[in-house]
Amino acid sequence: MAKKMRIIGPILLISAAMIWGLSFVAQKQGMEYVEGFTFNGIRSLIGGIVLLPVIFFRSRKNPVKLSPVKKKQNRKDNIKGILIVGTMLCIGSNLQQFAFDYIEPGKVGFITALYMLLVPLISFIVYKKKQPVTTWIGVILGVGGLYMICMGGASSFSLGKGEILAMLCSIAFALHIIVIDKYAPKIDAIVLSCGQYLVTGVVSCILMFIFEKPDIGNIMQAAVPILYAGIMSCSCAFTFQIIGQKYTEPTLASMLLCTESVFSVIFSFIILGERMTGIEYVGCAVMFTAIIIAQLPAKKKAQ
């Protein structure tokens, strides 16, 4: 069984990356019918609601008995953690959603993937956590890759609204990972995931009614992309990630999940027929290499 799961684990992780890569296309298609807060609000609520039965059945199967004091503290930690993590996800996912108004899914995917390089950088700046040399090599290469992606077909570096939104999104997602690292040990993973999606959904829907004019007809036209992003991207892929990481060596797991950005380019090309310039493809390759290098474990010093 253990040997079988060592094979299934990586398959689940690459499946999660494929689902997330295709989700970039779904998000782009959804924006043809509805605006950003509308798409993100509904899909996040769907993602959270789909996970509620999972939480219910898990709690029934493995009930945890706590004292009244411990239960109160546990509830307090859950609410605080879910609100903070959910807020960061809400900011990042909405910035990403609006980036699709200006640039193609593949480019959004690769710029968003910068968060993998920003997490160790922020950890070093804020928490003074020492980082291996591979991290700094990855950061330098990542900046070079971003430069080429933002050059496009121009002869000089230029940042449009889409690139700026995607970069801000990557910062928000980096902070999202950092706060998850803080609260994940205290909160059940599926409870945290469900809660963050519900927070994102509720806040996005409030912003939808303030800044947008949601139309039920348009929402129905965007039903397939919304359902895919809500059920497959938020719920299924997350579950695949949890199970897959349990049976996969951490470095291999992170590298497999990195392929999300590659799949975003592939599916954008196949489904939408969108193409980037030669220099942009080179930039994507450089950035993907940077992410892989940054995930490599540091060599342990001899005792």
Short mmCIF file of C-alpha atoms in Angstrom, two decimals:
data_model
loop_
_atom_site.label_atom_id
_atom_site.label_comp_id
_atom_site.label_asym_id
_atom_site.label_seq_id
_atom_site.Cartn_x
_atom_site.Cartn_y
_atom_site.Cartn_z
CA MET A 1 0.00 0.00 0.00
CA ALA A 2 2.81 2.40 0.97
CA LYS A 3 4.65 1.69 -2.31
CA LYS A 4 1.44 2.27 -4.27
CA MET A 5 0.85 5.62 -2.52
CA ARG A 6 4.41 6.73 -3.35
CA ILE A 7 3.33 6.49 -6.99
CA ILE A 8 -0.15 7.93 -6.50
CA GLY A 9 1.15 10.89 -4.43
CA PRO A 10 3.11 12.56 -7.27
CA ILE A 11 0.25 11.79 -9.70
CA LEU A 12 -2.17 13.65 -7.43
CA LEU A 13 0.21 16.63 -7.17
CA ILE A 14 0.69 16.91 -10.94
CA SER A 15 -3.10 16.60 -11.30
CA ALA A 16 -3.56 19.50 -8.87
CA ALA A 17 -1.08 21.58 -10.88
CA MET A 18 -2.96 20.78 -14.10
CA ILE A 19 -6.30 21.73 -12.54
CA TRP A 20 -4.87 25.05 -11.32
CA GLY A 21 -3.23 25.71 -14.68
CA LEU A 22 -6.54 25.16 -16.48
CA SER A 23 -8.24 27.36 -13.89
CA PHE A 24 -6.36 30.38 -15.31
CA VAL A 25 -8.15 29.78 -18.61
CA ALA A 26 -11.50 29.37 -16.83
CA GLN A 27 -10.95 32.66 -15.00
CA LYS A 28 -10.15 34.42 -18.27
CA GLN A 29 -13.25 32.97 -19.95
CA GLY A 30 -15.44 33.91 -17.00
CA MET A 31 -14.35 37.55 -17.29
CA GLU A 32 -16.02 37.68 -20.73
CA TYR A 33 -19.41 37.53 -19.00
CA VAL A 34 -19.00 38.84 -15.45
CA GLU A 35 -16.72 41.24 -13.59
CA GLY A 36 -13.93 40.29 -11.20
CA PHE A 37 -15.63 40.49 -7.81
CA THR A 38 -18.67 38.64 -9.17
CA PHE A 39 -16.61 35.75 -10.53
CA ASN A 40 -14.35 35.50 -7.50
CA GLY A 41 -17.14 35.88 -4.96
CA ILE A 42 -19.34 33.14 -6.40
CA ARG A 43 -16.54 30.68 -7.16
CA SER A 44 -15.03 31.12 -3.66
CA LEU A 45 -18.39 30.55 -1.96
CA ILE A 46 -18.85 27.39 -4.05
CA GLY A 47 -15.35 26.22 -3.10
CA GLY A 48 -16.05 26.74 0.61
CA ILE A 49 -19.54 25.19 0.54
CA VAL A 50 -18.28 22.05 -1.24
CA LEU A 51 -15.82 21.48 1.62
CA LEU A 52 -18.47 21.78 4.38
CA PRO A 53 -19.73 18.16 4.03
CA VAL A 54 -16.12 16.94 4.18
CA ILE A 55 -15.62 18.76 7.49
CA PHE A 56 -18.92 17.40 8.84
CA PHE A 57 -18.19 13.75 8.01
CA ARG A 58 -14.59 14.00 9.26
CA SER A 59 -15.78 15.41 12.59
CA ARG A 60 -18.37 12.63 12.90
CA LYS A 61 -15.83 9.95 12.06
CA ASN A 62 -13.05 11.30 14.28
CA PRO A 63 -14.67 13.40 17.04
CA VAL A 64 -12.25 15.44 19.14
CA LYS A 65 -13.22 15.90 22.79
CA LEU A 66 -12.03 19.16 24.32
CA SER A 67 -12.60 20.83 27.67
CA PRO A 68 -14.85 23.96 27.64
CA VAL A 69 -11.82 26.23 28.13
CA LYS A 70 -9.82 24.52 25.39
CA LYS A 71 -12.85 24.53 23.08
CA LYS A 72 -13.29 28.29 23.58
CA GLN A 73 -9.60 28.96 22.88
CA ASN A 74 -9.72 26.65 19.86
CA ARG A 75 -12.72 28.52 18.45
CA LYS A 76 -10.97 31.85 19.03
CA ASP A 77 -7.81 30.66 17.22
CA ASN A 78 -9.89 29.29 14.35
CA ILE A 79 -11.82 32.52 13.82
CA LYS A 80 -8.71 34.72 14.04
CA GLY A 81 -6.65 32.51 11.73
CA ILE A 82 -9.42 32.05 9.17
CA LEU A 83 -10.12 35.81 9.02
CA ILE A 84 -6.45 36.71 8.51
CA VAL A 85 -5.71 33.94 6.01
CA GLY A 86 -9.02 34.57 4.21
CA THR A 87 -8.30 38.30 3.93
CA MET A 88 -4.93 37.69 2.29
CA LEU A 89 -6.47 35.15 -0.11
CA CYS A 90 -9.25 37.63 -0.93
CA ILE A 91 -6.76 40.37 -1.79
CA GLY A 92 -4.54 38.08 -3.87
CA SER A 93 -7.29 36.28 -5.77
CA ASN A 94 -9.13 39.49 -6.67
CA LEU A 95 -5.94 41.20 -7.88
CA GLN A 96 -5.27 38.13 -10.00
CA GLN A 97 -8.82 38.06 -11.34
CA PHE A 98 -8.65 41.66 -12.56
CA ALA A 99 -5.26 41.00 -14.19
CA PHE A 100 -7.09 38.79 -16.71
CA ASP A 101 -8.74 41.93 -18.10
CA TYR A 102 -5.37 43.05 -19.47
CA ILE A 103 -3.03 40.09 -20.09
CA GLU A 104 -3.24 36.45 -21.15
CA PRO A 105 -3.62 33.57 -18.63
CA GLY A 106 -0.13 32.18 -19.26
CA LYS A 107 1.51 35.47 -18.38
CA VAL A 108 -0.68 35.84 -15.28
CA GLY A 109 0.29 32.30 -14.26
CA PHE A 110 4.03 32.92 -14.44
CA ILE A 111 3.99 36.35 -12.78
CA THR A 112 1.76 34.96 -10.01
CA ALA A 113 4.28 32.13 -9.51
CA LEU A 114 6.74 34.77 -8.27
CA TYR A 115 5.21 34.25 -4.82
CA MET A 116 7.35 31.10 -4.50
CA LEU A 117 10.43 33.33 -4.67
CA LEU A 118 8.93 36.11 -2.56
CA VAL A 119 8.08 33.87 0.42
CA PRO A 120 11.74 33.20 1.39
CA LEU A 121 12.63 36.81 0.57
CA ILE A 122 9.93 38.20 2.88
CA SER A 123 10.84 35.63 5.55
CA PHE A 124 14.45 36.86 5.40
CA ILE A 125 13.51 40.56 5.58
CA VAL A 126 10.79 40.30 8.24
CA TYR A 127 11.80 37.28 10.33
CA LYS A 128 15.56 37.29 9.61
CA LYS A 129 15.36 33.63 8.53
CA LYS A 130 18.57 32.63 6.78
CA GLN A 131 18.05 31.37 3.24
CA PRO A 132 20.28 28.98 1.26
CA VAL A 133 22.32 30.21 -1.72
CA THR A 134 19.88 28.45 -4.08
CA THR A 135 17.12 30.80 -2.92
CA TRP A 136 19.11 33.91 -3.86
CA ILE A 137 20.09 32.41 -7.22
CA GLY A 138 16.40 31.72 -7.80
CA VAL A 139 15.42 35.28 -6.86
CA ILE A 140 18.00 36.81 -9.24
CA LEU A 141 16.93 34.53 -12.10
CA GLY A 142 13.28 35.25 -11.28
CA VAL A 143 13.82 38.99 -11.63
CA GLY A 144 15.51 38.38 -14.99
CA GLY A 145 12.62 36.17 -16.13
CA LEU A 146 10.07 38.78 -15.05
CA TYR A 147 11.98 41.45 -16.98
CA MET A 148 11.76 39.39 -20.18
CA ILE A 149 8.07 38.61 -19.66
CA CYS A 150 7.28 42.29 -19.18
CA MET A 151 9.33 43.31 -22.23
CA GLY A 152 6.99 41.38 -24.52
CA GLY A 153 7.61 42.43 -28.09
CA ALA A 154 8.92 45.85 -27.09
CA SER A 155 12.56 46.87 -27.14
CA SER A 156 12.42 48.12 -23.56
CA PHE A 157 10.92 47.12 -20.22
CA SER A 158 7.31 48.17 -19.76
CA LEU A 159 4.71 47.47 -17.11
CA GLY A 160 1.03 47.54 -18.01
CA LYS A 161 -1.93 47.36 -15.64
CA GLY A 162 -2.14 43.58 -16.02
CA GLU A 163 1.50 43.00 -15.10
CA ILE A 164 1.23 45.34 -12.09
CA LEU A 165 -1.93 43.61 -10.84
CA ALA A 166 -0.33 40.17 -11.26
CA MET A 167 2.81 41.31 -9.39
CA LEU A 168 0.72 42.73 -6.52
CA CYS A 169 -1.18 39.44 -6.54
CA SER A 170 2.07 37.49 -6.16
CA ILE A 171 3.01 39.65 -3.14
CA ALA A 172 -0.40 39.01 -1.57
CA PHE A 173 -0.09 35.27 -2.20
CA ALA A 174 3.40 35.26 -0.64
CA LEU A 175 1.95 36.89 2.50
CA HIS A 176 -0.91 34.39 2.32
CA ILE A 177 1.59 31.49 2.46
CA ILE A 178 3.39 33.11 5.40
CA VAL A 179 0.22 33.56 7.48
CA ILE A 180 -0.85 30.00 6.60
CA ASP A 181 2.51 28.82 7.95
CA LYS A 182 1.66 30.60 11.22
CA TYR A 183 -1.90 29.35 11.67
CA ALA A 184 -1.87 25.92 9.96
CA PRO A 185 -0.42 24.13 13.04
CA LYS A 186 -3.34 25.44 15.13
CA ILE A 187 -6.22 24.85 12.69
CA ASP A 188 -7.36 21.73 10.82
CA ALA A 189 -6.22 22.07 7.19
CA ILE A 190 -9.64 21.52 5.62
CA VAL A 191 -11.36 23.82 8.14
CA LEU A 192 -8.80 26.51 7.34
CA SER A 193 -9.23 26.04 3.60
CA CYS A 194 -13.03 26.07 3.79
CA GLY A 195 -12.98 29.14 6.03
CA GLN A 196 -10.61 31.12 3.83
CA TYR A 197 -12.77 30.48 0.76
CA LEU A 198 -15.93 31.52 2.61
CA VAL A 199 -14.26 34.73 3.84
CA THR A 200 -13.04 35.48 0.31
CA GLY A 201 -16.49 34.73 -1.11
CA VAL A 202 -18.41 36.89 1.37
CA VAL A 203 -16.05 39.88 1.09
CA SER A 204 -15.92 39.62 -2.72
CA CYS A 205 -19.73 39.46 -2.92
CA ILE A 206 -20.03 42.57 -0.74
CA LEU A 207 -17.59 44.37 -3.08
CA MET A 208 -19.57 42.98 -6.03
CA PHE A 209 -22.75 44.73 -4.87
CA ILE A 210 -20.86 47.96 -4.13
CA PHE A 211 -18.76 48.29 -7.30
CA GLU A 212 -20.42 46.06 -9.88
CA LYS A 213 -23.85 45.36 -11.31
CA PRO A 214 -24.25 41.57 -11.19
CA ASP A 215 -26.68 40.16 -13.74
CA ILE A 216 -28.14 36.67 -13.29
CA GLY A 217 -28.16 36.10 -17.05
CA ASN A 218 -24.44 36.89 -17.35
CA ILE A 219 -23.69 34.74 -14.30
CA MET A 220 -25.48 31.79 -15.92
CA GLN A 221 -23.41 32.28 -19.09
CA ALA A 222 -20.27 32.11 -16.95
CA ALA A 223 -21.57 29.09 -15.02
CA VAL A 224 -19.12 26.53 -16.44
CA PRO A 225 -15.93 28.57 -15.73
CA ILE A 226 -17.27 29.56 -12.28
CA LEU A 227 -18.17 25.98 -11.34
CA TYR A 228 -14.82 24.68 -12.59
CA ALA A 229 -12.90 27.32 -10.64
CA GLY A 230 -15.03 26.75 -7.54
CA ILE A 231 -15.28 22.96 -7.42
CA MET A 232 -12.17 21.75 -9.25
CA SER A 233 -9.68 24.51 -8.43
CA CYS A 234 -10.73 25.35 -4.87
CA SER A 235 -11.91 21.97 -3.57
CA CYS A 236 -10.60 19.02 -5.62
CA ALA A 237 -7.11 20.36 -6.34
CA PHE A 238 -6.65 21.34 -2.70
CA THR A 239 -7.63 17.83 -1.57
CA PHE A 240 -5.23 16.32 -4.13
CA GLN A 241 -2.47 18.56 -2.76
CA ILE A 242 -3.04 17.51 0.87
CA ILE A 243 -3.08 13.78 0.06
CA GLY A 244 -0.27 14.04 -2.50
CA GLN A 245 2.11 15.93 -0.21
CA LYS A 246 1.54 13.33 2.51
CA TYR A 247 3.09 10.63 0.30
CA THR A 248 5.65 12.67 -1.64
CA GLU A 249 9.11 13.93 -0.68
CA PRO A 250 8.84 17.71 0.01
CA THR A 251 11.30 18.87 -2.67
CA LEU A 252 9.65 16.75 -5.37
CA ALA A 253 6.22 17.92 -4.20
CA SER A 254 7.13 21.61 -4.49
CA MET A 255 8.65 21.06 -7.95
CA LEU A 256 5.56 19.24 -9.21
CA LEU A 257 3.30 22.01 -7.91
CA CYS A 258 5.52 24.56 -9.71
CA THR A 259 4.30 23.17 -13.03
CA GLU A 260 1.01 25.01 -12.49
CA SER A 261 2.44 28.01 -14.36
CA VAL A 262 3.60 25.79 -17.24
CA PHE A 263 0.13 24.28 -17.59
CA SER A 264 -1.39 27.78 -17.61
CA VAL A 265 0.65 28.58 -20.74
CA ILE A 266 -0.12 25.22 -22.39
CA PHE A 267 -3.88 25.44 -21.80
CA SER A 268 -3.95 29.11 -22.76
CA PHE A 269 -2.35 28.15 -26.08
CA ILE A 270 -4.54 25.07 -26.73
CA ILE A 271 -7.93 26.44 -25.64
CA LEU A 272 -7.69 30.18 -26.23
CA GLY A 273 -5.11 30.16 -29.00
CA GLU A 274 -3.16 32.85 -27.16
CA ARG A 275 0.52 33.20 -27.94
CA MET A 276 3.31 35.13 -26.30
CA THR A 277 6.34 36.58 -28.04
CA GLY A 278 9.63 34.68 -28.21
CA ILE A 279 11.22 36.77 -25.45
CA GLU A 280 8.18 36.18 -23.22
CA TYR A 281 8.48 32.40 -23.64
CA VAL A 282 12.18 32.64 -22.78
CA GLY A 283 11.23 34.70 -19.71
CA CYS A 284 8.76 31.99 -18.66
CA ALA A 285 11.46 29.33 -19.03
CA VAL A 286 13.93 31.40 -16.98
CA MET A 287 11.34 32.03 -14.27
CA PHE A 288 10.37 28.35 -14.11
CA THR A 289 14.07 27.46 -13.76
CA ALA A 290 14.37 30.06 -10.99
CA ILE A 291 11.44 28.56 -9.10
CA ILE A 292 12.88 25.04 -9.40
CA ILE A 293 16.32 26.18 -8.18
CA ALA A 294 14.76 28.05 -5.25
CA GLN A 295 12.98 24.83 -4.18
CA LEU A 296 16.20 22.78 -4.07
CA PRO A 297 17.17 21.79 -0.52
CA ALA A 298 20.32 23.31 0.95
CA LYS A 299 23.28 21.01 1.50
CA LYS A 300 23.63 20.05 5.13
CA LYS A 301 26.92 20.89 6.78
CA ALA A 302 29.04 17.93 7.83
CA GLN A 303 28.88 17.27 11.53
#
